Amino acid sequence: MKCIIYPVVALLVFSLSVDMARAGQTRSRDGELSVKVLKTPPVSVPNLFYQGNRQPLIPSPLFKLPIGAIQPEGWLKTQLDYMADGFTGHLDEISKWCNIKVSAWANSEGEGDYGWEELPYWLRGYTDLGYILHNKRVIDESKRWIDSTLASQDSSGWFGPRVNLTNHDIWPNMLMLFVMRSYYEATGDRRVIPFMTNYFR
């Protein structure tokens, strides 16, 4: 297997290097080819397609693309399908941390068990996976968790397991906010922005 992989990887790296060099090529007046290497992509011209940093933040040369902006194909799609059909896609069936029947994340009052970071870590990838693959089963299961979390916000803006509030532990909530961001990018659900705004006020 190694005998096949190494030449293929070397060929891919070489091809990528050539393509990158061609992308930065310019011709001088006498027709000679020259290559220009940039430390970072330019930020002087704003990106018209995606929102980047706003003033007073420094402009970012790279952007996080929203969920679904790129659709996987070929080998990558196959691997993601394996994830959805395998361990990642069925973790809620075997993990006590992701059991919606007992989790504090699934309770509108934030009461229950297993209310720390495990569920948000899994749900972040799981939700993204569902929307990237347009996998209805994964999307529906993710949405059950997201709806429960949205419903758990109290008048102070706090959401999720109340034990974390008692312990002054905001880390699990930060992770769940990543889930909400991805969910909003994929759906535009109007509940998300007020939910996040209320949390940060």
JSON list of C-alpha atoms in Angstrom, two decimals:
[
{"chain": "A", "resi": 1, "resn": "MET", "atom": "CA", "xyz": [0.00, 0.00, 0.00]},
{"chain": "A", "resi": 2, "resn": "LYS", "atom": "CA", "xyz": [2.82, 2.44, 0.89]},
{"chain": "A", "resi": 3, "resn": "CYS", "atom": "CA", "xyz": [4.36, 1.87, -2.54]},
{"chain": "A", "resi": 4, "resn": "ILE", "atom": "CA", "xyz": [1.22, 3.23, -4.17]},
{"chain": "A", "resi": 5, "resn": "ILE", "atom": "CA", "xyz": [0.48, 6.06, -1.75]},
{"chain": "A", "resi": 6, "resn": "TYR", "atom": "CA", "xyz": [3.89, 7.77, -1.70]},
{"chain": "A", "resi": 7, "resn": "PRO", "atom": "CA", "xyz": [4.14, 8.33, -5.49]},
{"chain": "A", "resi": 8, "resn": "VAL", "atom": "CA", "xyz": [0.53, 9.54, -5.59]},
{"chain": "A", "resi": 9, "resn": "VAL", "atom": "CA", "xyz": [1.12, 12.00, -2.74]},
{"chain": "A", "resi": 10, "resn": "ALA", "atom": "CA", "xyz": [4.35, 13.21, -4.36]},
{"chain": "A", "resi": 11, "resn": "LEU", "atom": "CA", "xyz": [2.52, 13.73, -7.66]},
{"chain": "A", "resi": 12, "resn": "LEU", "atom": "CA", "xyz": [-0.28, 15.66, -5.94]},
{"chain": "A", "resi": 13, "resn": "VAL", "atom": "CA", "xyz": [2.18, 17.90, -4.08]},
{"chain": "A", "resi": 14, "resn": "PHE", "atom": "CA", "xyz": [4.11, 18.56, -7.30]},
{"chain": "A", "resi": 15, "resn": "SER", "atom": "CA", "xyz": [0.90, 19.34, -9.23]},
{"chain": "A", "resi": 16, "resn": "LEU", "atom": "CA", "xyz": [-0.30, 21.67, -6.50]},
{"chain": "A", "resi": 17, "resn": "SER", "atom": "CA", "xyz": [3.06, 23.45, -6.46]},
{"chain": "A", "resi": 18, "resn": "VAL", "atom": "CA", "xyz": [2.97, 23.94, -10.22]},
{"chain": "A", "resi": 19, "resn": "ASP", "atom": "CA", "xyz": [-0.63, 25.19, -10.12]},
{"chain": "A", "resi": 20, "resn": "MET", "atom": "CA", "xyz": [0.17, 27.61, -7.30]},
{"chain": "A", "resi": 21, "resn": "ALA", "atom": "CA", "xyz": [3.21, 28.88, -9.16]},
{"chain": "A", "resi": 22, "resn": "ARG", "atom": "CA", "xyz": [1.15, 29.39, -12.32]},
{"chain": "A", "resi": 23, "resn": "ALA", "atom": "CA", "xyz": [-1.47, 31.31, -10.34]},
{"chain": "A", "resi": 24, "resn": "GLY", "atom": "CA", "xyz": [1.16, 33.84, -9.29]},
{"chain": "A", "resi": 25, "resn": "GLN", "atom": "CA", "xyz": [2.88, 34.10, -12.68]},
{"chain": "A", "resi": 26, "resn": "THR", "atom": "CA", "xyz": [3.32, 37.37, -14.50]},
{"chain": "A", "resi": 27, "resn": "ARG", "atom": "CA", "xyz": [5.15, 38.19, -17.72]},
{"chain": "A", "resi": 28, "resn": "SER", "atom": "CA", "xyz": [7.73, 40.94, -17.87]},
{"chain": "A", "resi": 29, "resn": "ARG", "atom": "CA", "xyz": [8.02, 43.35, -20.82]},
{"chain": "A", "resi": 30, "resn": "ASP", "atom": "CA", "xyz": [10.50, 41.11, -22.56]},
{"chain": "A", "resi": 31, "resn": "GLY", "atom": "CA", "xyz": [8.13, 38.15, -22.22]},
{"chain": "A", "resi": 32, "resn": "GLU", "atom": "CA", "xyz": [10.02, 36.32, -19.50]},
{"chain": "A", "resi": 33, "resn": "LEU", "atom": "CA", "xyz": [7.96, 34.50, -16.96]},
{"chain": "A", "resi": 34, "resn": "SER", "atom": "CA", "xyz": [8.26, 35.54, -13.31]},
{"chain": "A", "resi": 35, "resn": "VAL", "atom": "CA", "xyz": [6.59, 34.28, -10.18]},
{"chain": "A", "resi": 36, "resn": "LYS", "atom": "CA", "xyz": [5.30, 36.55, -7.44]},
{"chain": "A", "resi": 37, "resn": "VAL", "atom": "CA", "xyz": [4.99, 35.10, -3.94]},
{"chain": "A", "resi": 38, "resn": "LEU", "atom": "CA", "xyz": [2.59, 36.73, -1.51]},
{"chain": "A", "resi": 39, "resn": "LYS", "atom": "CA", "xyz": [2.87, 36.48, 2.25]},
{"chain": "A", "resi": 40, "resn": "THR", "atom": "CA", "xyz": [-0.93, 36.71, 2.56]},
{"chain": "A", "resi": 41, "resn": "PRO", "atom": "CA", "xyz": [-3.79, 37.35, 0.15]},
{"chain": "A", "resi": 42, "resn": "PRO", "atom": "CA", "xyz": [-4.48, 41.08, -0.29]},
{"chain": "A", "resi": 43, "resn": "VAL", "atom": "CA", "xyz": [-7.06, 42.70, 1.98]},
{"chain": "A", "resi": 44, "resn": "SER", "atom": "CA", "xyz": [-7.23, 46.11, 0.30]},
{"chain": "A", "resi": 45, "resn": "VAL", "atom": "CA", "xyz": [-10.22, 45.10, -1.82]},
{"chain": "A", "resi": 46, "resn": "PRO", "atom": "CA", "xyz": [-13.25, 43.99, 0.22]},
{"chain": "A", "resi": 47, "resn": "ASN", "atom": "CA", "xyz": [-14.78, 40.58, -0.37]},
{"chain": "A", "resi": 48, "resn": "LEU", "atom": "CA", "xyz": [-18.14, 41.18, -2.02]},
{"chain": "A", "resi": 49, "resn": "PHE", "atom": "CA", "xyz": [-19.44, 37.66, -1.43]},
{"chain": "A", "resi": 50, "resn": "TYR", "atom": "CA", "xyz": [-18.89, 37.02, 2.30]},
{"chain": "A", "resi": 51, "resn": "GLN", "atom": "CA", "xyz": [-18.90, 39.26, 5.34]},
{"chain": "A", "resi": 52, "resn": "GLY", "atom": "CA", "xyz": [-15.49, 39.57, 6.94]},
{"chain": "A", "resi": 53, "resn": "ASN", "atom": "CA", "xyz": [-14.23, 41.53, 9.90]},
{"chain": "A", "resi": 54, "resn": "ARG", "atom": "CA", "xyz": [-15.78, 44.96, 10.36]},
{"chain": "A", "resi": 55, "resn": "GLN", "atom": "CA", "xyz": [-14.01, 48.06, 11.61]},
{"chain": "A", "resi": 56, "resn": "PRO", "atom": "CA", "xyz": [-12.20, 48.46, 13.97]},
{"chain": "A", "resi": 57, "resn": "LEU", "atom": "CA", "xyz": [-11.07, 44.83, 13.50]},
{"chain": "A", "resi": 58, "resn": "ILE", "atom": "CA", "xyz": [-8.19, 44.12, 11.13]},
{"chain": "A", "resi": 59, "resn": "PRO", "atom": "CA", "xyz": [-9.42, 42.84, 7.75]},
{"chain": "A", "resi": 60, "resn": "SER", "atom": "CA", "xyz": [-9.02, 39.10, 7.38]},
{"chain": "A", "resi": 61, "resn": "PRO", "atom": "CA", "xyz": [-7.48, 37.72, 4.17]},
{"chain": "A", "resi": 62, "resn": "LEU", "atom": "CA", "xyz": [-9.38, 34.45, 4.61]},
{"chain": "A", "resi": 63, "resn": "PHE", "atom": "CA", "xyz": [-13.04, 33.77, 5.33]},
{"chain": "A", "resi": 64, "resn": "LYS", "atom": "CA", "xyz": [-14.93, 30.95, 6.97]},
{"chain": "A", "resi": 65, "resn": "LEU", "atom": "CA", "xyz": [-17.39, 29.83, 4.34]},
{"chain": "A", "resi": 66, "resn": "PRO", "atom": "CA", "xyz": [-20.92, 29.13, 5.53]},
{"chain": "A", "resi": 67, "resn": "ILE", "atom": "CA", "xyz": [-22.14, 25.57, 5.85]},
{"chain": "A", "resi": 68, "resn": "GLY", "atom": "CA", "xyz": [-23.17, 24.29, 2.44]},
{"chain": "A", "resi": 69, "resn": "ALA", "atom": "CA", "xyz": [-21.07, 26.77, 0.44]},
{"chain": "A", "resi": 70, "resn": "ILE", "atom": "CA", "xyz": [-18.94, 23.84, -0.68]},
{"chain": "A", "resi": 71, "resn": "GLN", "atom": "CA", "xyz": [-20.47, 20.48, -1.53]},
{"chain": "A", "resi": 72, "resn": "PRO", "atom": "CA", "xyz": [-18.33, 17.37, -1.10]},
{"chain": "A", "resi": 73, "resn": "GLU", "atom": "CA", "xyz": [-17.99, 14.90, -3.94]},
{"chain": "A", "resi": 74, "resn": "GLY", "atom": "CA", "xyz": [-16.10, 11.71, -4.65]},
{"chain": "A", "resi": 75, "resn": "TRP", "atom": "CA", "xyz": [-13.87, 10.29, -1.95]},
{"chain": "A", "resi": 76, "resn": "LEU", "atom": "CA", "xyz": [-14.64, 13.07, 0.56]},
{"chain": "A", "resi": 77, "resn": "LYS", "atom": "CA", "xyz": [-18.39, 12.61, 0.24]},
{"chain": "A", "resi": 78, "resn": "THR", "atom": "CA", "xyz": [-17.97, 8.88, 0.70]},
{"chain": "A", "resi": 79, "resn": "GLN", "atom": "CA", "xyz": [-16.01, 9.46, 3.92]},
{"chain": "A", "resi": 80, "resn": "LEU", "atom": "CA", "xyz": [-18.65, 11.88, 5.23]},
{"chain": "A", "resi": 81, "resn": "ASP", "atom": "CA", "xyz": [-21.38, 9.36, 4.39]},
{"chain": "A", "resi": 82, "resn": "TYR", "atom": "CA", "xyz": [-19.41, 6.77, 6.38]},
{"chain": "A", "resi": 83, "resn": "MET", "atom": "CA", "xyz": [-19.39, 9.18, 9.32]},
{"chain": "A", "resi": 84, "resn": "ALA", "atom": "CA", "xyz": [-23.14, 9.80, 9.08]},
{"chain": "A", "resi": 85, "resn": "ASP", "atom": "CA", "xyz": [-23.87, 6.08, 8.83]},
{"chain": "A", "resi": 86, "resn": "GLY", "atom": "CA", "xyz": [-21.25, 5.04, 11.38]},
{"chain": "A", "resi": 87, "resn": "PHE", "atom": "CA", "xyz": [-20.09, 5.97, 14.86]},
{"chain": "A", "resi": 88, "resn": "THR", "atom": "CA", "xyz": [-20.59, 9.74, 14.53]},
{"chain": "A", "resi": 89, "resn": "GLY", "atom": "CA", "xyz": [-24.06, 9.35, 13.10]},
{"chain": "A", "resi": 90, "resn": "HIS", "atom": "CA", "xyz": [-25.18, 6.98, 15.83]},
{"chain": "A", "resi": 91, "resn": "LEU", "atom": "CA", "xyz": [-23.34, 8.28, 18.89]},
{"chain": "A", "resi": 92, "resn": "ASP", "atom": "CA", "xyz": [-26.64, 9.33, 20.43]},
{"chain": "A", "resi": 93, "resn": "GLU", "atom": "CA", "xyz": [-27.64, 5.64, 20.51]},
{"chain": "A", "resi": 94, "resn": "ILE", "atom": "CA", "xyz": [-24.58, 4.46, 22.44]},
{"chain": "A", "resi": 95, "resn": "SER", "atom": "CA", "xyz": [-23.29, 7.38, 24.51]},
{"chain": "A", "resi": 96, "resn": "LYS", "atom": "CA", "xyz": [-24.78, 8.42, 27.83]},
{"chain": "A", "resi": 97, "resn": "TRP", "atom": "CA", "xyz": [-23.50, 11.95, 27.12]},
{"chain": "A", "resi": 98, "resn": "CYS", "atom": "CA", "xyz": [-25.68, 12.22, 24.02]},
{"chain": "A", "resi": 99, "resn": "ASN", "atom": "CA", "xyz": [-28.85, 10.62, 25.39]},
{"chain": "A", "resi": 100, "resn": "ILE", "atom": "CA", "xyz": [-31.64, 13.10, 24.73]},
{"chain": "A", "resi": 101, "resn": "LYS", "atom": "CA", "xyz": [-33.89, 11.44, 27.33]},
{"chain": "A", "resi": 102, "resn": "VAL", "atom": "CA", "xyz": [-31.66, 12.37, 30.28]},
{"chain": "A", "resi": 103, "resn": "SER", "atom": "CA", "xyz": [-29.40, 15.18, 29.08]},
{"chain": "A", "resi": 104, "resn": "ALA", "atom": "CA", "xyz": [-29.64, 18.58, 30.72]},
{"chain": "A", "resi": 105, "resn": "TRP", "atom": "CA", "xyz": [-29.10, 20.05, 27.25]},
{"chain": "A", "resi": 106, "resn": "ALA", "atom": "CA", "xyz": [-32.43, 18.60, 26.14]},
{"chain": "A", "resi": 107, "resn": "ASN", "atom": "CA", "xyz": [-34.42, 19.92, 29.10]},
{"chain": "A", "resi": 108, "resn": "SER", "atom": "CA", "xyz": [-36.12, 23.31, 28.75]},
{"chain": "A", "resi": 109, "resn": "GLU", "atom": "CA", "xyz": [-35.31, 24.02, 32.41]},
{"chain": "A", "resi": 110, "resn": "GLY", "atom": "CA", "xyz": [-31.69, 22.93, 32.00]},
{"chain": "A", "resi": 111, "resn": "GLU", "atom": "CA", "xyz": [-32.18, 20.12, 34.49]},
{"chain": "A", "resi": 112, "resn": "GLY", "atom": "CA", "xyz": [-30.83, 16.62, 34.03]},
{"chain": "A", "resi": 113, "resn": "ASP", "atom": "CA", "xyz": [-27.57, 14.77, 33.65]},
{"chain": "A", "resi": 114, "resn": "TYR", "atom": "CA", "xyz": [-24.48, 15.11, 31.48]},
{"chain": "A", "resi": 115, "resn": "GLY", "atom": "CA", "xyz": [-24.67, 18.84, 30.96]},
{"chain": "A", "resi": 116, "resn": "TRP", "atom": "CA", "xyz": [-21.08, 19.62, 30.23]},
{"chain": "A", "resi": 117, "resn": "GLU", "atom": "CA", "xyz": [-19.07, 19.89, 26.99]},
{"chain": "A", "resi": 118, "resn": "GLU", "atom": "CA", "xyz": [-19.42, 16.43, 25.46]},
{"chain": "A", "resi": 119, "resn": "LEU", "atom": "CA", "xyz": [-22.77, 17.02, 23.79]},
{"chain": "A", "resi": 120, "resn": "PRO", "atom": "CA", "xyz": [-21.88, 20.40, 22.21]},
{"chain": "A", "resi": 121, "resn": "TYR", "atom": "CA", "xyz": [-18.59, 19.05, 20.84]},
{"chain": "A", "resi": 122, "resn": "TRP", "atom": "CA", "xyz": [-20.39, 16.17, 19.14]},
{"chain": "A", "resi": 123, "resn": "LEU", "atom": "CA", "xyz": [-23.39, 18.24, 18.07]},
{"chain": "A", "resi": 124, "resn": "ARG", "atom": "CA", "xyz": [-21.24, 20.84, 16.35]},
{"chain": "A", "resi": 125, "resn": "GLY", "atom": "CA", "xyz": [-19.78, 18.30, 13.96]},
{"chain": "A", "resi": 126, "resn": "TYR", "atom": "CA", "xyz": [-22.98, 16.30, 13.73]},
{"chain": "A", "resi": 127, "resn": "THR", "atom": "CA", "xyz": [-25.08, 19.33, 12.75]},
{"chain": "A", "resi": 128, "resn": "ASP", "atom": "CA", "xyz": [-22.55, 20.45, 10.15]},
{"chain": "A", "resi": 129, "resn": "LEU", "atom": "CA", "xyz": [-22.43, 16.91, 8.78]},
{"chain": "A", "resi": 130, "resn": "GLY", "atom": "CA", "xyz": [-26.20, 16.81, 8.39]},
{"chain": "A", "resi": 131, "resn": "TYR", "atom": "CA", "xyz": [-26.45, 20.07, 6.49]},
{"chain": "A", "resi": 132, "resn": "ILE", "atom": "CA", "xyz": [-23.41, 19.40, 4.32]},
{"chain": "A", "resi": 133, "resn": "LEU", "atom": "CA", "xyz": [-24.81, 16.02, 3.27]},
{"chain": "A", "resi": 134, "resn": "HIS", "atom": "CA", "xyz": [-28.47, 17.12, 3.23]},
{"chain": "A", "resi": 135, "resn": "ASN", "atom": "CA", "xyz": [-29.06, 14.10, 5.46]},
{"chain": "A", "resi": 136, "resn": "LYS", "atom": "CA", "xyz": [-32.61, 14.40, 6.81]},
{"chain": "A", "resi": 137, "resn": "ARG", "atom": "CA", "xyz": [-32.10, 11.93, 9.66]},
{"chain": "A", "resi": 138, "resn": "VAL", "atom": "CA", "xyz": [-29.05, 13.77, 10.97]},
{"chain": "A", "resi": 139, "resn": "ILE", "atom": "CA", "xyz": [-30.66, 17.19, 10.48]},
{"chain": "A", "resi": 140, "resn": "ASP", "atom": "CA", "xyz": [-33.83, 16.12, 12.31]},
{"chain": "A", "resi": 141, "resn": "GLU", "atom": "CA", "xyz": [-31.88, 14.68, 15.24]},
{"chain": "A", "resi": 142, "resn": "SER", "atom": "CA", "xyz": [-29.67, 17.78, 15.43]},
{"chain": "A", "resi": 143, "resn": "LYS", "atom": "CA", "xyz": [-32.71, 20.01, 15.37]},
{"chain": "A", "resi": 144, "resn": "ARG", "atom": "CA", "xyz": [-34.21, 18.24, 18.38]},
{"chain": "A", "resi": 145, "resn": "TRP", "atom": "CA", "xyz": [-31.14, 19.22, 20.41]},
{"chain": "A", "resi": 146, "resn": "ILE", "atom": "CA", "xyz": [-31.04, 22.74, 18.99]},
{"chain": "A", "resi": 147, "resn": "ASP", "atom": "CA", "xyz": [-34.75, 23.36, 19.62]},
{"chain": "A", "resi": 148, "resn": "SER", "atom": "CA", "xyz": [-34.34, 22.16, 23.21]},
{"chain": "A", "resi": 149, "resn": "THR", "atom": "CA", "xyz": [-31.37, 24.45, 23.74]},
{"chain": "A", "resi": 150, "resn": "LEU", "atom": "CA", "xyz": [-33.17, 27.44, 22.26]},
{"chain": "A", "resi": 151, "resn": "ALA", "atom": "CA", "xyz": [-36.15, 26.75, 24.52]},
{"chain": "A", "resi": 152, "resn": "SER", "atom": "CA", "xyz": [-33.93, 26.60, 27.62]},
{"chain": "A", "resi": 153, "resn": "GLN", "atom": "CA", "xyz": [-32.94, 30.29, 27.60]},
{"chain": "A", "resi": 154, "resn": "ASP", "atom": "CA", "xyz": [-34.15, 32.14, 30.68]},
{"chain": "A", "resi": 155, "resn": "SER", "atom": "CA", "xyz": [-34.85, 35.85, 31.21]},
{"chain": "A", "resi": 156, "resn": "SER", "atom": "CA", "xyz": [-31.20, 36.53, 32.11]},
{"chain": "A", "resi": 157, "resn": "GLY", "atom": "CA", "xyz": [-30.06, 35.15, 28.75]},
{"chain": "A", "resi": 158, "resn": "TRP", "atom": "CA", "xyz": [-28.56, 31.99, 30.22]},
{"chain": "A", "resi": 159, "resn": "PHE", "atom": "CA", "xyz": [-29.28, 28.78, 28.35]},
{"chain": "A", "resi": 160, "resn": "GLY", "atom": "CA", "xyz": [-28.51, 25.12, 28.76]},
{"chain": "A", "resi": 161, "resn": "PRO", "atom": "CA", "xyz": [-27.66, 23.20, 31.92]},
{"chain": "A", "resi": 162, "resn": "ARG", "atom": "CA", "xyz": [-28.24, 25.25, 35.05]},
{"chain": "A", "resi": 163, "resn": "VAL", "atom": "CA", "xyz": [-25.46, 23.44, 36.89]},
{"chain": "A", "resi": 164, "resn": "ASN", "atom": "CA", "xyz": [-22.98, 25.25, 34.65]},
{"chain": "A", "resi": 165, "resn": "LEU", "atom": "CA", "xyz": [-24.45, 28.59, 35.71]},
{"chain": "A", "resi": 166, "resn": "THR", "atom": "CA", "xyz": [-24.16, 27.58, 39.36]},
{"chain": "A", "resi": 167, "resn": "ASN", "atom": "CA", "xyz": [-20.53, 26.59, 38.79]},
{"chain": "A", "resi": 168, "resn": "HIS", "atom": "CA", "xyz": [-19.78, 29.74, 36.73]},
{"chain": "A", "resi": 169, "resn": "ASP", "atom": "CA", "xyz": [-18.73, 27.50, 33.85]},
{"chain": "A", "resi": 170, "resn": "ILE", "atom": "CA", "xyz": [-19.43, 29.12, 30.49]},
{"chain": "A", "resi": 171, "resn": "TRP", "atom": "CA", "xyz": [-17.22, 26.86, 28.37]},
{"chain": "A", "resi": 172, "resn": "PRO", "atom": "CA", "xyz": [-19.99, 24.39, 27.40]},
{"chain": "A", "resi": 173, "resn": "ASN", "atom": "CA", "xyz": [-22.17, 27.32, 26.33]},
{"chain": "A", "resi": 174, "resn": "MET", "atom": "CA", "xyz": [-19.38, 28.69, 24.15]},
{"chain": "A", "resi": 175, "resn": "LEU", "atom": "CA", "xyz": [-19.25, 25.35, 22.36]},
{"chain": "A", "resi": 176, "resn": "MET", "atom": "CA", "xyz": [-23.02, 25.32, 21.92]},
{"chain": "A", "resi": 177, "resn": "LEU", "atom": "CA", "xyz": [-22.83, 28.80, 20.39]},
{"chain": "A", "resi": 178, "resn": "PHE", "atom": "CA", "xyz": [-20.66, 27.29, 17.62]},
{"chain": "A", "resi": 179, "resn": "VAL", "atom": "CA", "xyz": [-23.51, 24.85, 16.99]},
{"chain": "A", "resi": 180, "resn": "MET", "atom": "CA", "xyz": [-25.96, 27.74, 16.82]},
{"chain": "A", "resi": 181, "resn": "ARG", "atom": "CA", "xyz": [-23.75, 29.66, 14.41]},
{"chain": "A", "resi": 182, "resn": "SER", "atom": "CA", "xyz": [-23.54, 26.73, 12.01]},
{"chain": "A", "resi": 183, "resn": "TYR", "atom": "CA", "xyz": [-27.24, 26.07, 12.35]},
{"chain": "A", "resi": 184, "resn": "TYR", "atom": "CA", "xyz": [-28.02, 29.71, 11.57]},
{"chain": "A", "resi": 185, "resn": "GLU", "atom": "CA", "xyz": [-25.71, 29.70, 8.54]},
{"chain": "A", "resi": 186, "resn": "ALA", "atom": "CA", "xyz": [-27.47, 26.61, 7.21]},
{"chain": "A", "resi": 187, "resn": "THR", "atom": "CA", "xyz": [-31.06, 27.63, 7.95]},
{"chain": "A", "resi": 188, "resn": "GLY", "atom": "CA", "xyz": [-31.34, 31.36, 8.68]},
{"chain": "A", "resi": 189, "resn": "ASP", "atom": "CA", "xyz": [-33.57, 30.47, 11.66]},
{"chain": "A", "resi": 190, "resn": "ARG", "atom": "CA", "xyz": [-34.65, 33.84, 13.07]},
{"chain": "A", "resi": 191, "resn": "ARG", "atom": "CA", "xyz": [-34.57, 32.61, 16.66]},
{"chain": "A", "resi": 192, "resn": "VAL", "atom": "CA", "xyz": [-30.78, 32.33, 16.72]},
{"chain": "A", "resi": 193, "resn": "ILE", "atom": "CA", "xyz": [-29.67, 35.99, 16.57]},
{"chain": "A", "resi": 194, "resn": "PRO", "atom": "CA", "xyz": [-31.93, 37.14, 19.46]},
{"chain": "A", "resi": 195, "resn": "PHE", "atom": "CA", "xyz": [-30.90, 34.02, 21.38]},
{"chain": "A", "resi": 196, "resn": "MET", "atom": "CA", "xyz": [-27.22, 34.88, 21.03]},
{"chain": "A", "resi": 197, "resn": "THR", "atom": "CA", "xyz": [-27.78, 38.59, 21.62]},
{"chain": "A", "resi": 198, "resn": "ASN", "atom": "CA", "xyz": [-29.66, 37.88, 24.84]},
{"chain": "A", "resi": 199, "resn": "TYR", "atom": "CA", "xyz": [-26.87, 35.63, 26.03]},
{"chain": "A", "resi": 200, "resn": "PHE", "atom": "CA", "xyz": [-24.17, 38.25, 25.49]},
{"chain": "A", "resi": 201, "resn": "ARG", "atom": "CA", "xyz": [-25.99, 41.28, 26.85]}
]
